[in-house]
Short mmCIF file of C-alpha atoms (C1' of nucleotides) in Angstrom, two decimals:
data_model
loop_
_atom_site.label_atom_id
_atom_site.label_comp_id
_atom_site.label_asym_id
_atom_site.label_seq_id
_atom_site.Cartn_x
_atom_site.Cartn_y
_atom_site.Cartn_z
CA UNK A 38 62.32 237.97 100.63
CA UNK A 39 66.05 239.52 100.78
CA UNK A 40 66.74 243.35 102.38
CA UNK A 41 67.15 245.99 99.35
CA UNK A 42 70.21 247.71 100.48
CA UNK A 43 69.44 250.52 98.00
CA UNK A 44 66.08 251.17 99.41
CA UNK A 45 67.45 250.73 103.02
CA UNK A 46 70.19 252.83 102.25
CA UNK A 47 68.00 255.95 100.79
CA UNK A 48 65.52 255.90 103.60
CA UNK A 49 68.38 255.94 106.20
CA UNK A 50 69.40 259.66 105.71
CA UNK A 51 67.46 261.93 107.94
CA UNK A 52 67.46 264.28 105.19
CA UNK A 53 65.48 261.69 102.85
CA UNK A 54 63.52 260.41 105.41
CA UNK A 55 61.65 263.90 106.50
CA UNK A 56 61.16 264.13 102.47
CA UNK A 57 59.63 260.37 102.23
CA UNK A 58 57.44 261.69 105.41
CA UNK A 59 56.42 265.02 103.50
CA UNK A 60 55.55 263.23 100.26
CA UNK A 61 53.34 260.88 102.29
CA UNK A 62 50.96 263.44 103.24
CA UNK A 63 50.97 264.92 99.27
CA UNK A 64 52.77 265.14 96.06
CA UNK A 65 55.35 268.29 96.38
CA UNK A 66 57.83 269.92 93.77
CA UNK A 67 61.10 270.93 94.87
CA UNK A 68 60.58 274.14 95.77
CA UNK A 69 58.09 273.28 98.06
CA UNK A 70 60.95 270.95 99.96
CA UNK A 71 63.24 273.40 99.64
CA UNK A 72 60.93 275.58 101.71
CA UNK A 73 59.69 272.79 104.04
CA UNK A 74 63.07 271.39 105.20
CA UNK A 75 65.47 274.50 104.93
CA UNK A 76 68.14 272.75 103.03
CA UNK A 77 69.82 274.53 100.06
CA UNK A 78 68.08 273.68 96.58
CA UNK A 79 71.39 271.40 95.18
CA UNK A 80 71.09 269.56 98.35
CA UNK A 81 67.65 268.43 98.33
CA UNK A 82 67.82 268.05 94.38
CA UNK A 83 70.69 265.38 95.27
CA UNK A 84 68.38 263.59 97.89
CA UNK A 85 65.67 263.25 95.15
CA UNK A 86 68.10 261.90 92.43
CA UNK A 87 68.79 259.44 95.03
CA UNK A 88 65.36 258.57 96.18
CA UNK A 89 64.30 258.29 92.20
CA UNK A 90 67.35 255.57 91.84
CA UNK A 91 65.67 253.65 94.72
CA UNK A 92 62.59 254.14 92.66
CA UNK A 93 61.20 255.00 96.52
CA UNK A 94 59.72 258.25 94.47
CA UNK A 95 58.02 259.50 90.58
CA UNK A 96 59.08 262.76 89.16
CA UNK A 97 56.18 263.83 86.87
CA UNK A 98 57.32 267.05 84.88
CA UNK A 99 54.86 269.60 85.00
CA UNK A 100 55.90 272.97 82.96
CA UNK A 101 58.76 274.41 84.45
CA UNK A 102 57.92 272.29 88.00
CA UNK A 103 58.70 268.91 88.73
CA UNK A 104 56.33 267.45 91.23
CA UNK A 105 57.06 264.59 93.63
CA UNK A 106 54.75 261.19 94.60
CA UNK A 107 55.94 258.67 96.58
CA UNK A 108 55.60 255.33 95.69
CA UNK A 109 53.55 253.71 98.10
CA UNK A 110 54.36 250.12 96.64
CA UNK A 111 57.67 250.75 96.80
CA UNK A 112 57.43 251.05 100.77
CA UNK A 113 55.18 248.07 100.95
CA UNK A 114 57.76 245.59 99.67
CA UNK A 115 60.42 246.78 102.02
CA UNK A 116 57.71 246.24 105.03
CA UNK A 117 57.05 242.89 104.40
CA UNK A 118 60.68 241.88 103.58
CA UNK A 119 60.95 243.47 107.49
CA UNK A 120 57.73 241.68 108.31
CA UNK A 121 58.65 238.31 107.18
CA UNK A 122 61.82 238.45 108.49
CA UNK A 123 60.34 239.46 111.64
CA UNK A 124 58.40 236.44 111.32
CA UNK A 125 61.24 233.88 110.32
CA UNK A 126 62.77 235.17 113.41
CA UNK A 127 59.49 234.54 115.99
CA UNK A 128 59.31 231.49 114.82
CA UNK A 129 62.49 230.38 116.04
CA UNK A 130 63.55 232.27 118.88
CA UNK A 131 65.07 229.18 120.55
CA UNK A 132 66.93 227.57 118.11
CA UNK A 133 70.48 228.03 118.72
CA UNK A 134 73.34 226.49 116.19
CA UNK A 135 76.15 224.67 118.70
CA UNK A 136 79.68 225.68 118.57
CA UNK B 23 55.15 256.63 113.20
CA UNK B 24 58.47 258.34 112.50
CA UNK B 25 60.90 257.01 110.62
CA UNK B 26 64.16 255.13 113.05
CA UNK B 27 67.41 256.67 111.20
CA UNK B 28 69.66 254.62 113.61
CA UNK B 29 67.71 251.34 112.72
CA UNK B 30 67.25 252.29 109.17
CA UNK B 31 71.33 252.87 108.80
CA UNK B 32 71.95 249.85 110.75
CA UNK B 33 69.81 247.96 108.14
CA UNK B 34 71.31 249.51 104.94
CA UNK B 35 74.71 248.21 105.23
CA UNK B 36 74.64 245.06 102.61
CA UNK B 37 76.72 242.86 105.40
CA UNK B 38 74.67 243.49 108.59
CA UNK B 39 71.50 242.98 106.43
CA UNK B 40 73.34 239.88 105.30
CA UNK B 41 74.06 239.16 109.26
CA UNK B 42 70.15 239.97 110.43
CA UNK B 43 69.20 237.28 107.49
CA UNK B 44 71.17 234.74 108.81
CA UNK B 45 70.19 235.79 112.71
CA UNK B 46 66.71 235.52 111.73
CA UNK B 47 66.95 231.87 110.74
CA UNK B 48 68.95 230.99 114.33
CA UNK B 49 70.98 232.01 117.13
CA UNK B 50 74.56 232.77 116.06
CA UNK B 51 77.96 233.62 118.25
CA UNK B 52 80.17 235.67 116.43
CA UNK B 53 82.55 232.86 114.94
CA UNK B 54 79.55 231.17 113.22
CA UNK B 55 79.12 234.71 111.94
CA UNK B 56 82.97 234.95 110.93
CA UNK B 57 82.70 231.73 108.90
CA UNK B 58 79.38 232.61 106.65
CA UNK B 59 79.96 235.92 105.97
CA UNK B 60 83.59 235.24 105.45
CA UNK B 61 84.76 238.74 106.58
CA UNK B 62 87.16 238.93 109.68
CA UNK B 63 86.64 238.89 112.95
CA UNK B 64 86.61 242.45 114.05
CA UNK B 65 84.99 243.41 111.38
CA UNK B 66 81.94 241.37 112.18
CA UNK B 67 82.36 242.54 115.85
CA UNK B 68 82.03 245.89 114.95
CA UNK B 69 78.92 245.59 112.52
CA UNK B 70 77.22 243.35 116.20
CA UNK B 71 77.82 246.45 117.87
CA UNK B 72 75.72 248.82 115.27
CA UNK B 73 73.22 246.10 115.41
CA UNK B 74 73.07 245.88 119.17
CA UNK B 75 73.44 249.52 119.95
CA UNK B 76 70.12 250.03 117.33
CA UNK B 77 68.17 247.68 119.58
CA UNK B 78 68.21 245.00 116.93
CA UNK B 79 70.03 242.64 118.33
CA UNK B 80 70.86 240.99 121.68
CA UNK B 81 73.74 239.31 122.83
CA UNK B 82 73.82 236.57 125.17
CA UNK B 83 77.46 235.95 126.64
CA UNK B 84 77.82 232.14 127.01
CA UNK B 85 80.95 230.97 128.59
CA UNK B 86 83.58 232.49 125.97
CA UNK B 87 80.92 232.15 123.39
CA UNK B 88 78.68 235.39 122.82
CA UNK B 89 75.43 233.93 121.40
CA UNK B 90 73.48 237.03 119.01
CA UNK B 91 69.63 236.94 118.76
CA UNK B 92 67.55 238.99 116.34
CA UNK B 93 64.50 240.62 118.15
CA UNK B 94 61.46 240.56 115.88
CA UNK B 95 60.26 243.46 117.70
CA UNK B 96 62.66 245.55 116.56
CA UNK B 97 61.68 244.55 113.58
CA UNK B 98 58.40 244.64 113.36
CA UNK B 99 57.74 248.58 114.39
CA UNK B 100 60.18 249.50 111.27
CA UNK B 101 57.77 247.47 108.80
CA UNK B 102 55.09 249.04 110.86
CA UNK B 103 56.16 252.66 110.18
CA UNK B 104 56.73 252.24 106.58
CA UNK B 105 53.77 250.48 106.57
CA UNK B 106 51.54 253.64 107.66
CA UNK B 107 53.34 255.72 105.55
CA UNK B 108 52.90 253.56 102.57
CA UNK B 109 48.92 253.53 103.83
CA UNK B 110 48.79 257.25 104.28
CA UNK B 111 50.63 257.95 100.63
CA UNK B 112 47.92 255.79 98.88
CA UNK B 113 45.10 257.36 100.78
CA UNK B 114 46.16 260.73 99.30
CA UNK B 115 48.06 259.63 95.85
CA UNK B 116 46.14 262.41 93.89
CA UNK B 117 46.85 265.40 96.50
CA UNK B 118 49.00 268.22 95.34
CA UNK B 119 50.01 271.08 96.92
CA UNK B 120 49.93 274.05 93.99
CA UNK B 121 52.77 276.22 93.34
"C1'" DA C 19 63.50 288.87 73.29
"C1'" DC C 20 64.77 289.33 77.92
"C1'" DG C 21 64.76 288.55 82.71
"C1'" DA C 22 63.21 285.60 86.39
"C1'" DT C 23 62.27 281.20 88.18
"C1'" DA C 24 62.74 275.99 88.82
"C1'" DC C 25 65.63 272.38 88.55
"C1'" DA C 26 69.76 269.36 87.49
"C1'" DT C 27 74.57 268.69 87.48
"C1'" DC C 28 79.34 269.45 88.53
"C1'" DA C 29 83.80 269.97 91.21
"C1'" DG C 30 85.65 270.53 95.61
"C1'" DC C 31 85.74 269.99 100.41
"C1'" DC C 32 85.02 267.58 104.58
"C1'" DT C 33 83.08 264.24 107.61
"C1'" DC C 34 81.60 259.70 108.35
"C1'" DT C 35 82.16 254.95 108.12
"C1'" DG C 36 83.79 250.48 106.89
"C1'" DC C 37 88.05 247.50 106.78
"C1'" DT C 38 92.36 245.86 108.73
"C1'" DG C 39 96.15 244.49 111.93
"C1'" DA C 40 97.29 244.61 116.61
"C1'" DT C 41 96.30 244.38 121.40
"C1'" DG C 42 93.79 243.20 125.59
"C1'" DA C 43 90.27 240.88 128.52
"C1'" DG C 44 87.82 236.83 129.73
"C1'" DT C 45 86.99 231.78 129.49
"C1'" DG C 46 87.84 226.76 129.08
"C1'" DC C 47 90.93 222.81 128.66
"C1'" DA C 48 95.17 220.04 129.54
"C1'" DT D 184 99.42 227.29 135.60
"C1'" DG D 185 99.98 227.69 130.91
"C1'" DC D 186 97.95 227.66 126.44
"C1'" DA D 187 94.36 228.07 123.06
"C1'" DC D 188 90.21 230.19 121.83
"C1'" DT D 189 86.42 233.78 121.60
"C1'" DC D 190 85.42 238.30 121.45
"C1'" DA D 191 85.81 243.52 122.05
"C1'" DT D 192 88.31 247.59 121.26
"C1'" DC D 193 91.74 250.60 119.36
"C1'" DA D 194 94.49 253.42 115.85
"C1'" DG D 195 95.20 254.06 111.15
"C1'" DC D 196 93.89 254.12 106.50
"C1'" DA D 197 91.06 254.50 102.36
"C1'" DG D 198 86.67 255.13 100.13
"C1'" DA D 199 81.91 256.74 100.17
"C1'" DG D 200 78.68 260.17 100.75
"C1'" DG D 201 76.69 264.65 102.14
"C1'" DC D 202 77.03 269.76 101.71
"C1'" DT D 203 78.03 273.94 99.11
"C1'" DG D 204 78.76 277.42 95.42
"C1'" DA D 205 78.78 277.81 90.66
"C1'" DT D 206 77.13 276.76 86.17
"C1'" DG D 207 73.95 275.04 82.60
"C1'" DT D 208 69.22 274.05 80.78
"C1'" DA D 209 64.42 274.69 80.33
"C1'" DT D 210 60.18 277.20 81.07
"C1'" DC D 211 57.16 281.10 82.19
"C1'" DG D 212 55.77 286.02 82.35
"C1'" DT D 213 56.35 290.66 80.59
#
DNA sequence: ACGATACATCAGCCTCTGCTGATGAGTGCA
DNA sequence: TGCACTCATCAGCAGAGGCTGATGTATCGT
């Protein structure tokens, strides 16, 4: 299991990462971020474009609103590439290539 | 669980993710390091130093060798924080806040 | 139909960050 | 002691990415 860089790269903005946590708890539109994390509107719009490319989040239309959801699988996958890596790495803690 | 930025940004860079793969196979000094990833030597130097300043690394100075480890721990509590969130998303995938 | 609202996109600016060549410190070998 | 090697750090440069104001599109309420 290999490190998405896209994914890893999305979740490491601050910004993004205080969205991921807000869409955890429920599915928001963007006003409702805009509110939450006092960041202007084109800001957090540009956030979510990026999240959606990481396909870390769903936009689901809904009349002139576009709601939020996280995508819970999404997250999984990049914990267990961590995990298993994690693993890899327990399992040989002493082995040391010479010089 | 909170979301690291410093270990998430550390992670999203495509050659220190490359550089964490190949630590979590072995122990590595920096020249082994040089000679996979083929990028120069202060390059790789300065992507250790991200690495080791976000706790996921240690170095272990060996005569004038400087021997990096990956610790699993550090690991381990990222998966486990996307992990929970991932959890808490899927308890409450149908929640949404109204407009 | 018109105004208000929600959202996306764009261009411009600025900061951050990764890459490179050069230099310096520390170590081991002859 | 002198030389080669490993590694860290620095200054400089170039590219990427985040923030903002402005504009465009679509939808809802009156």
């Amino acid at each position: 299991m290999t490190l998405d860089p896209d994914v890893l790269r999305a979740l490491a903005d601050p910004m993004r990462a205080r969205i991921v946590e807000l869409l955890a708890g429920e599915a928001l539109c963007t006003c409702h971020l805009v509110e939450e994390t006092g960041a202007k509107q084109a800001n957090v719009s540009n956030h979510l474009k990026v999240l959606r490319e990481a396909g870390l989040v769903d936009a689901e239309p809904c009349g002139r609103f576009t709601y939020y959801r996280l995508r819970p699988d999404a997250l999984r996958r990049v914990a267990d590439s961590l995990s298993t890596l994690a693993d890899t790495a327990s399992a040989q803690s002493l082995t040391r290539r010479p010089c």
